[in-house]
mmCIF file of C-alpha atoms in Angstrom:
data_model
loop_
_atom_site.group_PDB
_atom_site.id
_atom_site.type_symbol
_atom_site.label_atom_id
_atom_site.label_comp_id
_atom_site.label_asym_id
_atom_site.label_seq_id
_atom_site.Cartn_x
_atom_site.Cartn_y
_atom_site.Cartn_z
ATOM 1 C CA UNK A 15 8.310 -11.563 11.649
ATOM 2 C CA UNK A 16 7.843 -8.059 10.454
ATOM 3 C CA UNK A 17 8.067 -5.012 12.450
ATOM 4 C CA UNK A 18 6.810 -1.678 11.939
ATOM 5 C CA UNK A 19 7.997 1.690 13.238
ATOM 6 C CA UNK A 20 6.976 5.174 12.058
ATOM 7 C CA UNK A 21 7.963 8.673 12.694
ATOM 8 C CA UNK A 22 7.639 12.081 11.225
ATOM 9 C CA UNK A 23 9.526 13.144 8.631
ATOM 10 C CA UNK A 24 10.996 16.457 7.647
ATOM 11 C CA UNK A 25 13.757 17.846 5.094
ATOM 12 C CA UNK A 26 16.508 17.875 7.821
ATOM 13 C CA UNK A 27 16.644 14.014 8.042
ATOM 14 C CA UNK A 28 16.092 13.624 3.904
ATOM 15 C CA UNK A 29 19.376 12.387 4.169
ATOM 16 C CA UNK A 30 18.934 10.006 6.972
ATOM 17 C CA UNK A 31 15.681 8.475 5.398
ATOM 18 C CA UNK A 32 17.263 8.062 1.904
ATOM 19 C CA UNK A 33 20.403 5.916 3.689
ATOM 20 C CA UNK A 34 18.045 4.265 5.588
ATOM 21 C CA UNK A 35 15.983 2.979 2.454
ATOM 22 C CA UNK A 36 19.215 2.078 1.179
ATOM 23 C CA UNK A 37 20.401 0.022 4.024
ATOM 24 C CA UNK A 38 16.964 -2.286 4.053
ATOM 25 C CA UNK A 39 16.939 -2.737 0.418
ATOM 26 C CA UNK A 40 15.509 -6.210 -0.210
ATOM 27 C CA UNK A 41 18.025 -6.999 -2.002
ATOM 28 C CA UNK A 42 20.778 -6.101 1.087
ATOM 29 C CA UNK A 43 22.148 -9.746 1.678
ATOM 30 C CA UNK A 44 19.888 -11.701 -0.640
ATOM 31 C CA UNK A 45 21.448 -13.324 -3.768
ATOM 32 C CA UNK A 46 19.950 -12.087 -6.900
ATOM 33 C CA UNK A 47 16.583 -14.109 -8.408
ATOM 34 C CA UNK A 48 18.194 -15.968 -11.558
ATOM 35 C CA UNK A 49 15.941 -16.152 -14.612
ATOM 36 C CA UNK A 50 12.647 -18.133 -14.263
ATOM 37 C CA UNK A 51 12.697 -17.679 -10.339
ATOM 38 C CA UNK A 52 9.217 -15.639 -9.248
ATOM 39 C CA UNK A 53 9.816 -12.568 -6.670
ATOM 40 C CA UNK A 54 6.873 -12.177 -3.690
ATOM 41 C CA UNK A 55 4.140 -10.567 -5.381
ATOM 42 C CA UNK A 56 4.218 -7.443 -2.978
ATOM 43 C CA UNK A 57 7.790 -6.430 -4.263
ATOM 44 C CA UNK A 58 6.512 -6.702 -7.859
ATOM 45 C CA UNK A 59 4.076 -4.253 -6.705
ATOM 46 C CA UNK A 60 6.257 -2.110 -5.623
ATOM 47 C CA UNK A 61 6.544 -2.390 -1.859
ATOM 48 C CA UNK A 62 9.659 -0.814 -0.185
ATOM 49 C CA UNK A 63 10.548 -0.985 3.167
ATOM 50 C CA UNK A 64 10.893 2.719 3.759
ATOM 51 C CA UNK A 65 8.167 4.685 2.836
ATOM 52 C CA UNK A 66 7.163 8.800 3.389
ATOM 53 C CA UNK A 67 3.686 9.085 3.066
ATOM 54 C CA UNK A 68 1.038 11.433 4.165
ATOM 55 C CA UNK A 69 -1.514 11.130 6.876
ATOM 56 C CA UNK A 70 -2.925 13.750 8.504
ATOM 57 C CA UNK A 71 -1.558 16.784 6.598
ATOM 58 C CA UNK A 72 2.146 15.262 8.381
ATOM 59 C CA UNK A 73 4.562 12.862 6.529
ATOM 60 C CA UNK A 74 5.262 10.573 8.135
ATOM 61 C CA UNK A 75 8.214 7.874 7.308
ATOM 62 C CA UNK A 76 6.968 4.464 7.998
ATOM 63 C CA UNK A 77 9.444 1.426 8.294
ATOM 64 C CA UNK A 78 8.637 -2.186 7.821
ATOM 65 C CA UNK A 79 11.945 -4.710 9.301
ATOM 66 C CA UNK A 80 11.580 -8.335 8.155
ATOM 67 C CA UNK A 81 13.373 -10.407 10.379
ATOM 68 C CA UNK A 82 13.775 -14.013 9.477
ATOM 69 C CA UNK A 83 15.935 -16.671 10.748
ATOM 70 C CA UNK A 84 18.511 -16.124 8.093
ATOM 71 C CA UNK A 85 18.435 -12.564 8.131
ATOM 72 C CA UNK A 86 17.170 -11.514 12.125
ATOM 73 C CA UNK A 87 18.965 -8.332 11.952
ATOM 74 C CA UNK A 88 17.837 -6.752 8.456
ATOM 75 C CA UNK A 89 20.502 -3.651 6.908
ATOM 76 C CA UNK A 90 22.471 -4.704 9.816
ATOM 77 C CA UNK A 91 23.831 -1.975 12.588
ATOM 78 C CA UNK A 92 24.383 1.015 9.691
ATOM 79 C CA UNK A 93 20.289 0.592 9.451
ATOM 80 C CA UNK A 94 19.860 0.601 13.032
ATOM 81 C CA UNK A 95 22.045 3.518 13.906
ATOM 82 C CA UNK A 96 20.123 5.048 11.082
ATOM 83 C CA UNK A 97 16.726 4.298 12.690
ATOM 84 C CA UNK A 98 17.738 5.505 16.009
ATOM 85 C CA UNK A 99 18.299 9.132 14.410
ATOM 86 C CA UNK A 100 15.015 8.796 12.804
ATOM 87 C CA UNK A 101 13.710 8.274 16.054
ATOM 88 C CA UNK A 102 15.311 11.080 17.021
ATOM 89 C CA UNK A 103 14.058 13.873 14.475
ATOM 90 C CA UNK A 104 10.720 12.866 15.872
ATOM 91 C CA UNK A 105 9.468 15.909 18.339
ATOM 92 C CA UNK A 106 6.601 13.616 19.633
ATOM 93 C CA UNK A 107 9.466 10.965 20.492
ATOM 94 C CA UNK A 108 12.208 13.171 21.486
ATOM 95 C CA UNK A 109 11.041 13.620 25.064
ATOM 96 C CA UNK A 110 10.318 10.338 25.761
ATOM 97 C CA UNK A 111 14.152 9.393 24.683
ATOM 98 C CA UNK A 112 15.390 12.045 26.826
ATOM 99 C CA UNK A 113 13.410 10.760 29.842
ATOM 100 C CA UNK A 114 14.661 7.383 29.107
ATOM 101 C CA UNK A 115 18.184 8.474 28.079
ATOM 102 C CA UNK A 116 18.733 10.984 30.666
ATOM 103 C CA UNK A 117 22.219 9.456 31.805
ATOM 104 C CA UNK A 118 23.195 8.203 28.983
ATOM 105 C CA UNK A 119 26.662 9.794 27.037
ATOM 106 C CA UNK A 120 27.038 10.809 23.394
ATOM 107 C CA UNK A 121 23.158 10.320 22.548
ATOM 108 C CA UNK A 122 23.308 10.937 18.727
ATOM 109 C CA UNK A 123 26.277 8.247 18.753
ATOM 110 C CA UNK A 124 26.230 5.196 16.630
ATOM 111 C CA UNK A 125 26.120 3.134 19.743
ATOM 112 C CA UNK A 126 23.200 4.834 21.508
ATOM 113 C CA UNK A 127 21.411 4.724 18.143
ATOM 114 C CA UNK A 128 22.107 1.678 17.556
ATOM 115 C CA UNK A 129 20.663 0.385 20.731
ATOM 116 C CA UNK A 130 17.683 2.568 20.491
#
């Protein structure tokens, strides 16, 4: 299954998106092709699972999660914290967190981001 999430982007989470990419790099947990194996044609051509791109005169990061059976959690918790304070940086989002996460403790946490 593949999932895709977006939100905007700006230079105060640079740091946040560029661990994030790191975290869901397709090769995080997968055993390197050996000589003569083929690689999906889409990561030949360059696809990534975190991208910034523009639409709209915003940037906007967009990220894809492929969940299979062997891997149903891809970059594991560090890229879900991660994509809970991407969330986050979001102003279009942020209200709707804090409406949902009105009681909740330590917000930015790794737990509550994590969750999120």
């Amino acid at each position: 299954a593949e999932v895709s999430l977006r939100f905007l982007y700006s230079a105060s989470i640079q740091q946040v998106v560029r661990s994030l990419a790191l975290a869901l790099d397709w090769t995080s947990g997968l055993p390197l092709p050996r000589s003569g194996e083929c690689l999906p044609a889409d990561l030949v051509d360059g696809w990534s699972p975190v991208q910034v791109l523009r639409e709209g005169g915003e940037s906007i990061v967009r990220v894809t999660l492929r969940c299979t059976r062997a891997q149903p959690l891809p970059g594991g918790r560090e890229a879900f914290a991660l994509l809970g304070l991407g969330l986050l940086s979001d102003p279009e989002l942020l209200p709707q967190v804090i409406q949902e996460e009105r009681d909740a403790v330590d917000v930015y946490g790794t737990a509550q981001c994590t969750r999120r």
